[in-house]
Coordinates of C-alpha atoms and ligand atoms in Angstrom, one line a residue:
M29 CA 73.3 46.3 160.4
R30 CA 76.1 46.8 162.8
R31 CA 79.4 44.9 162.9
A32 CA 80.0 42.5 165.8
R33 CA 82.7 43.4 168.3
T34 CA 84.1 41.1 170.9
R35 CA 85.4 42.2 174.3
E36 CA 87.3 39.2 175.1
G37 CA 89.4 41.1 177.6
D38 CA 86.3 41.6 179.7
N39 CA 85.3 38.1 178.9
L40 CA 82.1 39.4 177.3
I41 CA 81.0 38.6 173.8
A42 CA 78.4 40.5 171.9
A43 CA 75.8 38.0 170.8
I44 CA 74.2 38.4 167.4
I45 CA 70.9 37.2 166.0
D46 CA 72.3 36.7 162.6
T47 CA 75.4 36.4 160.5
G48 CA 75.2 36.7 156.8
V49 CA 77.3 37.6 153.8
N50 CA 76.1 40.9 152.3
V51 CA 75.4 40.0 148.7
D52 CA 76.8 43.3 147.5
S53 CA 79.9 43.7 149.7
G54 CA 80.5 40.0 150.4
R55 CA 81.3 40.9 154.0
V56 CA 80.2 39.1 157.1
E57 CA 77.5 41.3 158.6
V58 CA 75.9 40.7 161.9
V59 CA 73.1 42.1 164.1
M60 CA 73.9 42.4 167.7
A61 CA 71.2 41.3 170.1
A62 CA 72.6 40.9 173.6
I63 CA 75.5 40.2 175.8
V64 CA 75.8 36.4 176.4
E65 CA 77.8 34.0 178.5
P66 CA 81.5 33.9 177.6
D67 CA 82.0 30.2 177.7
V68 CA 81.9 29.6 174.0
A69 CA 84.8 28.0 172.3
T70 CA 87.3 30.3 170.5
Y71 CA 88.5 28.7 167.3
Q72 CA 91.7 29.5 165.5
Q73 CA 92.7 29.2 161.8
Y74 CA 95.2 26.7 160.6
I75 CA 98.2 28.0 158.7
D76 CA 101.5 26.3 158.0
G77 CA 100.8 23.6 160.6
E78 CA 100.2 26.3 163.3
W79 CA 97.0 27.4 165.0
A80 CA 96.6 31.2 165.1
G81 CA 94.1 34.0 165.3
A82 CA 93.6 36.6 162.6
E83 CA 96.6 38.8 162.1
D84 CA 94.7 41.9 163.5
G85 CA 93.1 39.8 166.2
R86 CA 89.5 40.3 164.9
T87 CA 87.0 37.6 165.6
Y88 CA 83.3 37.1 164.8
P89 CA 80.6 35.0 166.4
V90 CA 79.4 31.8 164.9
I91 CA 75.7 31.3 165.3
N92 CA 73.6 28.1 165.9
P93 CA 70.6 28.7 163.5
S94 CA 68.3 26.6 165.6
T95 CA 68.7 28.7 168.7
E96 CA 70.3 31.9 167.4
E97 CA 72.9 31.6 170.1
V98 CA 76.6 32.2 169.7
M99 CA 78.1 28.7 169.7
A100 CA 81.7 29.7 169.0
V101 CA 84.0 32.6 168.0
A102 CA 86.2 32.3 164.9
P103 CA 89.0 34.5 163.5
A104 CA 87.9 37.0 160.9
S105 CA 90.8 36.1 158.6
T106 CA 92.3 39.1 156.7
R107 CA 93.9 39.3 153.3
A108 CA 97.2 39.1 155.1
D109 CA 96.2 35.8 156.8
A110 CA 95.1 34.3 153.4
R111 CA 98.4 35.5 151.9
R112 CA 100.3 33.7 154.7
A113 CA 98.4 30.6 154.1
V114 CA 99.1 30.7 150.3
A115 CA 102.8 31.3 151.0
A116 CA 102.8 28.2 153.3
A117 CA 101.0 26.1 150.6
R118 CA 103.4 27.4 148.0
R119 CA 106.5 26.6 150.0
S120 CA 105.2 23.1 150.9
F121 CA 104.4 22.4 147.2
D122 CA 107.7 23.7 145.9
A123 CA 109.6 21.7 148.5
G124 CA 107.9 18.6 147.2
E125 CA 107.5 16.7 150.5
W126 CA 104.0 15.7 149.5
R127 CA 104.0 16.3 145.7
L128 CA 107.0 14.0 145.1
K129 CA 105.7 11.1 147.1
S130 CA 104.6 8.1 144.9
Q131 CA 100.9 7.7 144.4
L132 CA 101.0 4.6 146.5
Q133 CA 102.6 6.4 149.4
R134 CA 100.1 9.2 149.3
T135 CA 97.2 6.8 149.2
Q136 CA 98.6 4.8 152.1
I137 CA 99.1 8.0 154.2
M138 CA 95.5 9.1 153.3
F139 CA 94.2 5.7 154.4
Q140 CA 96.0 6.1 157.7
I141 CA 94.6 9.6 158.1
A142 CA 91.1 8.3 157.3
E143 CA 91.4 5.8 160.2
H144 CA 92.1 8.7 162.6
L145 CA 89.2 10.7 161.1
Q146 CA 87.0 7.7 161.8
E147 CA 88.1 7.6 165.4
V148 CA 87.8 11.2 166.3
S149 CA 84.6 12.1 164.3
E150 CA 82.1 10.9 166.9
D151 CA 81.0 14.5 167.7
W152 CA 81.2 15.9 164.2
G153 CA 77.5 15.1 163.5
L154 CA 76.4 17.2 166.4
L155 CA 78.8 20.0 165.6
E156 CA 77.6 20.2 162.0
S157 CA 74.1 20.0 163.1
Q158 CA 74.5 22.9 165.5
N159 CA 76.6 25.1 163.2
A160 CA 74.8 24.4 159.8
G161 CA 71.3 23.7 161.1
A162 CA 71.4 20.3 159.4
A163 CA 69.2 17.7 161.1
L164 CA 71.2 15.4 163.3
R165 CA 69.8 12.3 161.6
K166 CA 71.2 13.7 158.4
T167 CA 74.6 14.7 159.7
S168 CA 75.2 11.5 161.6
V169 CA 73.8 9.1 158.9
V170 CA 74.9 11.0 155.8
D171 CA 77.4 13.8 156.3
V172 CA 80.0 12.3 158.7
P173 CA 80.3 8.8 157.2
L174 CA 80.1 10.2 153.6
A175 CA 82.8 12.8 154.3
I176 CA 85.2 10.1 155.5
E177 CA 84.2 7.7 152.7
W178 CA 85.0 10.4 150.2
F179 CA 88.4 11.0 151.6
R180 CA 89.2 7.2 151.3
S181 CA 87.6 7.0 147.9
M182 CA 89.6 9.8 146.4
A183 CA 92.8 8.3 147.8
E184 CA 91.9 4.9 146.3
Q185 CA 90.8 6.3 142.9
A186 CA 94.0 8.3 142.7
L187 CA 95.8 4.9 142.3
G188 CA 94.0 4.5 138.9
V189 CA 94.9 7.9 137.6
P190 CA 97.1 7.7 134.5
W191 CA 100.0 9.9 135.6
Y192 CA 101.9 8.5 132.5
E193 CA 100.1 7.8 129.3
P194 CA 102.1 6.8 126.2
L195 CA 100.9 8.4 122.9
P196 CA 100.5 6.3 119.8
W197 CA 103.8 5.7 117.9
I198 CA 104.7 9.0 116.1
D199 CA 106.9 8.7 113.0
S200 CA 106.6 12.0 111.3
P201 CA 108.9 13.7 110.5
Y202 CA 110.8 10.7 112.0
V203 CA 110.4 8.4 114.9
S204 CA 110.1 9.9 118.4
W205 CA 108.9 8.7 121.7
N206 CA 106.0 10.8 123.1
F207 CA 104.0 10.6 126.2
V208 CA 101.6 12.6 128.4
Q209 CA 102.8 13.2 131.9
R210 CA 100.3 14.4 134.5
E211 CA 101.5 16.5 137.4
P212 CA 99.8 18.0 140.5
V213 CA 98.4 21.4 139.5
G214 CA 100.0 23.2 142.4
V215 CA 98.5 25.4 145.1
C216 CA 94.8 25.0 145.2
A217 CA 92.3 27.3 146.9
G218 CA 89.0 25.6 148.0
I219 CA 86.2 28.1 148.7
I220 CA 82.9 26.6 149.9
P221 CA 79.4 27.6 151.0
W222 CA 77.5 27.1 154.3
N223 CA 75.0 24.4 153.3
Y224 CA 77.3 21.3 153.5
P225 CA 80.4 22.6 155.3
L226 CA 81.8 19.2 156.3
I227 CA 81.2 17.3 153.1
F228 CA 82.3 20.2 150.9
A229 CA 85.5 20.7 152.9
M230 CA 86.3 17.0 152.2
W231 CA 85.3 17.4 148.5
K232 CA 88.0 20.0 148.2
I233 CA 90.6 18.6 150.5
A234 CA 90.5 15.0 149.5
P235 CA 91.1 15.3 145.7
A236 CA 93.6 18.1 146.1
L237 CA 95.7 15.9 148.5
A238 CA 95.2 12.7 146.6
M239 CA 96.7 14.3 143.5
G240 CA 99.7 15.7 145.4
N241 CA 98.7 19.3 145.7
S242 CA 98.8 21.8 148.6
I243 CA 95.5 23.5 149.5
V244 CA 94.1 26.5 151.3
L245 CA 90.5 26.0 152.3
K246 CA 88.1 28.8 153.1
P247 CA 84.8 27.6 154.5
A248 CA 81.8 30.0 154.5
P249 CA 82.0 32.5 157.4
Q250 CA 78.7 31.1 158.8
T251 CA 80.0 27.6 159.1
P252 CA 83.8 27.3 159.7
L253 CA 83.7 24.7 162.5
S254 CA 83.7 21.4 160.7
A255 CA 86.5 22.4 158.4
L256 CA 88.6 23.3 161.4
A257 CA 87.7 20.0 163.0
I258 CA 89.0 18.2 159.9
A259 CA 92.2 20.2 160.0
R260 CA 92.6 19.5 163.7
A261 CA 92.2 15.8 163.1
I262 CA 94.6 15.7 160.2
D263 CA 97.1 17.8 162.2
E264 CA 96.9 15.3 165.1
T265 CA 98.1 12.5 162.8
G266 CA 101.3 14.4 162.0
L267 CA 101.3 12.6 158.7
L268 CA 100.9 15.5 156.3
P269 CA 103.9 17.8 155.8
R270 CA 103.4 21.3 157.2
G271 CA 101.7 23.8 154.9
V272 CA 100.1 21.2 152.6
L273 CA 96.7 21.8 154.3
N274 CA 95.7 25.3 155.5
V275 CA 92.3 26.6 156.6
V276 CA 91.4 30.3 156.9
T277 CA 88.0 31.4 158.2
G278 CA 87.3 34.8 156.9
D279 CA 84.7 36.2 154.5
G280 CA 84.6 36.6 150.8
V281 CA 86.0 40.1 150.3
E282 CA 89.0 39.7 152.5
A283 CA 90.3 36.1 152.7
G284 CA 88.2 34.9 149.7
I285 CA 89.3 37.5 147.2
E286 CA 92.9 37.1 148.2
L287 CA 92.8 33.4 147.4
V288 CA 91.3 34.2 144.0
E289 CA 93.7 37.0 143.1
N290 CA 97.0 35.7 144.6
P291 CA 99.4 34.9 141.8
D292 CA 100.8 32.0 143.9
V293 CA 97.5 30.1 143.7
D294 CA 97.3 27.9 140.6
K295 CA 93.7 26.6 140.9
V296 CA 90.5 27.8 142.5
A297 CA 87.9 25.2 143.2
F298 CA 84.8 27.1 144.2
T299 CA 81.3 25.9 145.3
G300 CA 78.7 28.6 145.9
S301 CA 76.2 30.8 144.2
T302 CA 76.2 31.6 140.6
A303 CA 76.5 35.3 141.4
T304 CA 79.7 34.8 143.4
G305 CA 80.9 32.3 140.7
R306 CA 80.8 35.1 138.1
K307 CA 82.9 37.4 140.4
I308 CA 85.4 34.6 141.0
L309 CA 85.8 33.9 137.3
A310 CA 86.4 37.6 136.6
A311 CA 88.8 38.0 139.5
A312 CA 90.8 34.9 138.5
A313 CA 91.2 36.2 134.9
S314 CA 94.0 38.6 135.9
T315 CA 96.3 35.6 136.7
I316 CA 94.6 33.1 134.3
K317 CA 94.0 30.6 137.1
K318 CA 92.5 27.2 136.5
V319 CA 89.0 27.5 137.8
T320 CA 86.3 24.9 138.6
L321 CA 82.9 26.2 139.6
E322 CA 80.1 24.3 141.3
L323 CA 77.2 26.8 141.3
G324 CA 73.5 27.1 141.8
G325 CA 70.6 25.2 140.3
K326 CA 66.8 25.1 139.8
S327 CA 66.5 21.4 138.9
A328 CA 63.4 20.1 137.1
N329 CA 61.7 17.0 138.4
I330 CA 59.4 15.4 135.8
V331 CA 56.7 13.0 137.0
C332 CA 55.3 10.9 134.2
P333 CA 51.7 9.5 134.3
D334 CA 53.0 5.9 134.7
A335 CA 55.1 6.7 137.8
D336 CA 54.9 4.7 140.9
L337 CA 53.0 7.4 142.9
D338 CA 54.0 6.2 146.4
I339 CA 57.7 6.4 145.5
A340 CA 57.4 9.5 143.3
V341 CA 55.6 11.5 146.0
D342 CA 58.2 10.5 148.6
G343 CA 61.0 11.3 146.1
A344 CA 59.6 14.7 145.3
L345 CA 59.5 15.5 149.1
F346 CA 63.0 14.2 149.6
G347 CA 64.2 16.0 146.5
T348 CA 63.0 19.4 147.8
F349 CA 62.8 19.3 151.6
F350 CA 65.9 17.4 152.5
H351 CA 68.1 19.8 154.4
Q352 CA 65.4 22.5 154.1
G353 CA 65.9 22.7 150.4
Q354 CA 69.4 24.2 150.9
M355 CA 70.9 21.9 148.3
C356 CA 72.2 23.1 145.0
E357 CA 70.7 20.1 143.2
S358 CA 67.3 20.1 144.9
G359 CA 64.4 19.3 142.6
T360 CA 62.6 22.6 143.2
R361 CA 60.7 22.7 139.9
L362 CA 58.2 19.9 139.9
F363 CA 56.4 19.0 136.7
V364 CA 53.4 16.7 137.3
H365 CA 51.5 15.1 134.4
D366 CA 47.8 16.2 134.1
D367 CA 46.4 12.7 134.5
I368 CA 47.8 12.3 138.0
Y369 CA 48.1 16.0 139.0
D370 CA 45.3 16.3 141.6
T371 CA 46.1 13.1 143.4
F372 CA 49.8 13.7 143.3
V373 CA 49.5 17.3 144.7
D374 CA 47.1 16.2 147.4
R375 CA 49.6 13.6 148.6
L376 CA 52.5 15.9 148.3
V377 CA 50.8 18.5 150.4
D378 CA 49.9 15.9 153.1
G379 CA 53.5 14.7 153.1
A380 CA 55.0 18.2 153.3
A381 CA 52.6 19.3 156.1
S382 CA 53.5 16.2 158.1
L383 CA 57.3 16.9 158.1
R384 CA 58.5 17.6 161.7
V385 CA 60.3 21.0 161.8
G386 CA 62.5 21.7 164.8
D387 CA 65.9 22.1 166.4
A388 CA 68.4 20.4 164.1
A389 CA 70.2 18.8 167.1
D390 CA 67.0 16.8 167.9
F391 CA 67.3 13.4 166.2
D392 CA 63.5 13.3 165.5
T393 CA 63.7 16.6 163.5
Q394 CA 63.2 16.1 159.8
V395 CA 63.4 19.7 158.7
G396 CA 65.7 22.1 160.6
P397 CA 66.2 25.8 160.4
V398 CA 67.6 27.7 157.4
I399 CA 71.1 29.0 157.9
S400 CA 70.5 32.6 158.8
R401 CA 68.1 35.5 159.3
A402 CA 69.1 36.8 155.9
Q403 CA 68.2 33.6 154.2
Y404 CA 65.0 33.3 156.3
D405 CA 63.9 36.8 155.2
M406 CA 64.9 36.2 151.6
I407 CA 62.9 32.9 151.5
L408 CA 59.7 34.4 153.0
S409 CA 59.9 37.3 150.6
A410 CA 60.3 34.9 147.7
I411 CA 57.1 33.2 148.8
D412 CA 55.3 36.5 149.0
R413 CA 56.5 37.4 145.5
A414 CA 55.3 34.0 144.2
K415 CA 51.8 34.8 145.5
Q416 CA 51.9 38.2 143.9
E417 CA 52.9 36.5 140.6
G418 CA 49.8 34.2 140.7
A419 CA 51.0 31.1 142.6
T420 CA 48.8 29.4 145.2
V421 CA 50.3 28.4 148.6
A422 CA 49.0 24.8 148.8
C423 CA 50.8 24.3 152.1
G424 CA 53.2 26.1 154.4
G425 CA 54.2 29.6 153.3
G426 CA 55.4 31.1 156.6
R427 CA 57.2 30.6 159.9
A428 CA 56.8 27.1 161.2
P429 CA 54.4 26.8 164.1
N430 CA 55.3 25.3 167.5
V431 CA 59.0 26.1 167.3
G432 CA 59.0 29.2 169.5
D433 CA 60.3 32.5 168.4
R434 CA 64.0 31.7 168.2
G435 CA 65.6 30.0 165.2
F436 CA 65.2 30.4 161.5
F437 CA 62.4 27.8 160.9
I438 CA 60.2 27.9 157.8
Q439 CA 57.4 25.6 157.0
P440 CA 57.8 23.2 154.1
T441 CA 56.0 25.1 151.4
V442 CA 54.3 23.8 148.2
L443 CA 53.4 26.4 145.6
T444 CA 51.0 25.4 142.8
G445 CA 50.1 27.2 139.6
V446 CA 53.6 28.6 139.4
S447 CA 54.2 30.4 136.1
P448 CA 57.3 29.0 134.3
D449 CA 58.8 32.4 133.9
S450 CA 58.0 33.8 137.3
H451 CA 60.6 34.3 140.0
A452 CA 59.6 31.1 141.8
G453 CA 59.6 29.3 138.5
T454 CA 63.1 30.4 137.5
E455 CA 65.2 31.5 140.5
E456 CA 67.0 29.4 143.1
I457 CA 65.2 30.1 146.4
F458 CA 67.5 27.8 148.4
G459 CA 64.9 27.0 151.0
P460 CA 62.0 24.6 151.7
V461 CA 59.9 25.8 148.8
L462 CA 58.6 23.6 146.0
A463 CA 57.2 25.1 142.8
V464 CA 54.7 22.8 141.0
Q465 CA 53.6 23.0 137.4
R466 CA 51.4 20.8 135.2
W467 CA 52.3 19.2 131.9
S468 CA 50.6 17.1 129.2
D469 CA 53.0 17.1 126.2
L470 CA 56.4 15.4 126.7
G471 CA 58.3 17.5 124.2
E472 CA 56.9 20.7 125.6
V473 CA 57.8 19.8 129.2
I474 CA 61.3 18.9 128.3
Q475 CA 61.7 22.3 126.7
R476 CA 60.2 24.0 129.8
A477 CA 62.6 22.0 132.0
N478 CA 65.5 23.2 130.0
R479 CA 64.3 26.8 129.9
T480 CA 66.6 28.0 132.7
I481 CA 70.1 29.5 133.1
Y482 CA 70.9 26.5 135.3
G483 CA 71.9 23.0 134.4
L484 CA 72.9 21.1 137.6
A485 CA 70.5 18.2 138.0
G486 CA 67.1 16.8 137.0
G487 CA 64.9 13.8 137.6
V488 CA 62.3 11.6 135.9
W489 CA 59.8 9.4 137.6
S490 CA 58.4 6.6 135.4
R491 CA 58.0 2.8 135.3
D492 CA 59.3 2.9 131.7
T493 CA 63.1 2.9 132.3
R494 CA 63.9 3.2 128.6
G495 CA 61.6 6.1 128.1
A496 CA 62.9 7.7 131.2
I497 CA 66.5 7.4 129.9
E498 CA 65.5 9.1 126.7
I499 CA 64.1 12.0 128.7
A500 CA 67.2 12.1 130.8
K501 CA 69.4 12.4 127.7
Q502 CA 67.4 15.5 126.6
L503 CA 67.8 17.3 129.9
R504 CA 70.7 19.8 129.7
T505 CA 72.1 19.0 133.2
G506 CA 75.1 17.4 134.7
T507 CA 73.2 14.7 136.7
V508 CA 69.8 13.1 136.1
W509 CA 68.2 10.7 138.6
I510 CA 65.6 8.2 137.4
N511 CA 63.2 7.3 140.2
D512 CA 65.5 8.7 142.8
W513 CA 67.1 11.9 144.0
H514 CA 70.2 13.3 145.8
L515 CA 72.3 10.2 145.4
L516 CA 75.8 11.3 144.6
N517 CA 78.8 9.0 144.5
P518 CA 82.5 9.5 144.8
L519 CA 82.9 7.6 141.5
A520 CA 80.5 9.6 139.5
P521 CA 81.2 13.1 138.1
F522 CA 79.2 15.9 139.5
G523 CA 78.8 19.4 138.1
G524 CA 76.7 21.7 136.0
Y525 CA 75.8 22.6 132.5
K526 CA 75.2 26.2 131.6
Q527 CA 75.5 28.7 134.5
S528 CA 75.6 25.9 137.1
G529 CA 79.3 25.6 136.7
I530 CA 82.5 24.7 135.0
G531 CA 84.2 21.3 135.3
R532 CA 83.3 18.3 137.4
E533 CA 84.1 17.0 140.9
H534 CA 84.6 13.3 141.9
G535 CA 85.5 10.3 139.9
R536 CA 88.2 10.4 137.2
E537 CA 87.1 13.8 135.9
G538 CA 87.2 15.3 139.3
L539 CA 90.7 14.0 140.1
L540 CA 92.1 15.0 136.7
A541 CA 90.9 18.5 137.4
Y542 CA 93.6 18.7 140.1
T543 CA 96.4 17.9 137.6
E544 CA 98.3 19.7 134.9
V545 CA 99.0 17.9 131.6
K546 CA 102.4 17.8 130.1
H547 CA 103.5 16.4 126.7
I548 CA 107.1 15.1 126.7
H549 CA 108.8 14.4 123.4
V550 CA 111.9 12.2 123.4
D551 CA 114.3 12.1 120.5
Q552 CA 115.3 8.7 119.3
G553 CA 118.8 9.4 118.1
V554 CA 118.0 10.8 114.6
P555 CA 121.3 11.8 112.8
R556 CA 122.0 15.5 112.5
S557 CA 121.6 15.7 108.8
E558 CA 118.1 14.2 108.9
R559 CA 116.8 16.6 111.5
Y560 CA 113.7 18.6 110.9
F561 CA 115.5 21.8 112.1
W562 CA 118.0 21.2 109.4
D563 CA 115.3 21.2 106.7
V564 CA 113.4 24.1 107.9
L565 CA 116.0 26.5 109.3
L566 CA 119.6 25.6 109.5
G567 CA 120.2 23.8 106.2
Ligands
NAD10 P1 78.2 32.3 148.3 O1 78.5 32.3 146.8 O2 77.6 33.5 148.9 O3 79.5 32.0 149.1 C1 80.3 30.8 148.9 C2 81.7 31.1 149.4 O4 82.3 32.1 148.6 C3 81.8 31.6 150.8 O5 82.9 30.9 151.4 C4 82.1 33.0 150.7 O6 82.8 33.6 151.8 C5 82.9 33.1 149.4 N1 82.9 34.3 148.7 C6 81.9 35.2 148.6 N2 82.3 36.3 147.8 C7 83.5 36.0 147.4 C8 84.5 36.6 146.5 N3 84.2 37.8 145.9 N4 85.7 36.1 146.3 C9 86.0 34.9 146.9 N5 85.1 34.2 147.7 C10 83.9 34.8 148.0 O7 77.3 31.0 148.5 P2 76.5 30.6 149.8 O8 75.4 31.6 150.0 O9 77.5 30.4 150.9 O10 75.9 29.2 149.4 C11 74.7 29.0 148.7 C12 74.9 28.9 147.2 O11 75.9 27.8 146.9 C13 73.7 28.5 146.5 O12 73.6 29.3 145.3 C14 73.9 27.0 146.1 O13 73.2 26.6 144.9 C15 75.4 27.0 145.9 N6 75.9 25.6 146.0 C16 76.3 25.0 144.8 C17 76.7 23.6 144.9 C18 77.2 22.8 143.7 O14 77.9 21.8 143.9 N7 76.9 23.2 142.5 C19 76.7 23.0 146.1 C20 76.2 23.7 147.2 C21 75.8 25.0 147.2

């Protein structure tokens, strides 16, 4: 792979057919294809209330995965850029212009900002669709409204956070007044992946701001545009003090690693792969940062023999093929009971084969492209490997037909006869690939469902709600849906057991993760001679 260069002086930009982060180096890598028209937008990063290019002027092309065309150019932020952003966040935090506002003031300001976001977000659905390959009907019905709702909800929920909590009366060795004081954690670094760039940007920005912190956000290099659109909109309001929100657009090994290692960052909130999560945890160790990790998954979806088949088949399709399966909590391991297996799989295959694959910006598209050439190749090779390991391709299995030869389109794929310990049975493929297994014994299938390094989500389909809840309790995952999938809520904690993560986002747990906890002990005027220090040291 060659690195992309821009010749902006000549007004020419080298087009690329892919960007991707090299798994080993973490760097943005690109393949050049052609020289294209220069009329693409050039974006800038947002540091300390200013818009600027990278310190060394480097840029990289941002690709539309439906067309493989360059849709924008973004700064390849360096470590120095990230350091500058951290310094701005540190200065703003220490100055206290945001941190020291009352919770009510912060919430009111965030509500005002949300009004503006609402007004200017008309084009965000299309932008997200073109940059992330997310179907327009998803981005306009789900991503944009939810992102703004999340912003409001975090601001509102912050009003209920117990900043001050009295402790029970303490009278040993004598009476004192004790309470817990919560405080903003400080400078936060939000590092996010490419699959939900708009929503994840909000999932980092909103709780950090609601709890009085300053933040530097780094979107994935493939998908920087919606995070920059949010920063632009917030900047337009003039309501947030300078340096409280910063966005850098580089890759993992430059900007990303700087955010994790910089001693002025107090907390890292990371969403991404388990492999990168491990690196981040290790890198954050040198400065003992607070770290929350939202990582990968391989969620088990258990269909019981008494399930409503119509809804369960739809739910299994939705649970896997929504956003091309590029969702961390997708139900990609489907366990279907023997009694209904044949009927269920027939209907599943019909449903998967009838999904309309195409350009994400077309409102009729149900399944768009995967994000990049690297992901496309990785998914197709995972399907090949599944076949070699004994699975049968019941439908799909290759490039989608009727979509031309541009764009990273893969057919919704159903694999049957997947061995539980095979690659397709254990590894996150992060594409439109569903691995189906049979079951007949409930205890055994629960064990099989839990036999994974991941623990993000799970699902149960049954008409017996009580029985389903009992199964849900035995699944070692942070979320379980009963007769549903993908429904997350700003009030409900979200996160993973095992190697799917550390900590929770959203709701009370999510907000508290953006605070430090302080115990304050207040003496109640005990005479000198009765003091503890007199008994144990000075007397
Ligand atoms: P990734 O881990 O490759 O990258 C995520 C982010 O980390 C990017 O911004 C990247 O630039 C940055 N990064 C990479 N190396 C870094 C380093 N050494 N130091 C600091 N930052 C670094 O993930 P991806 O491929 O962009 O996204 C797909 C993955 O994200 C999947 O595994 C998916 O399951 C996971 N994911 C998890 C959740 C969740 O909430 N649990 C949600 C969505 C996606």
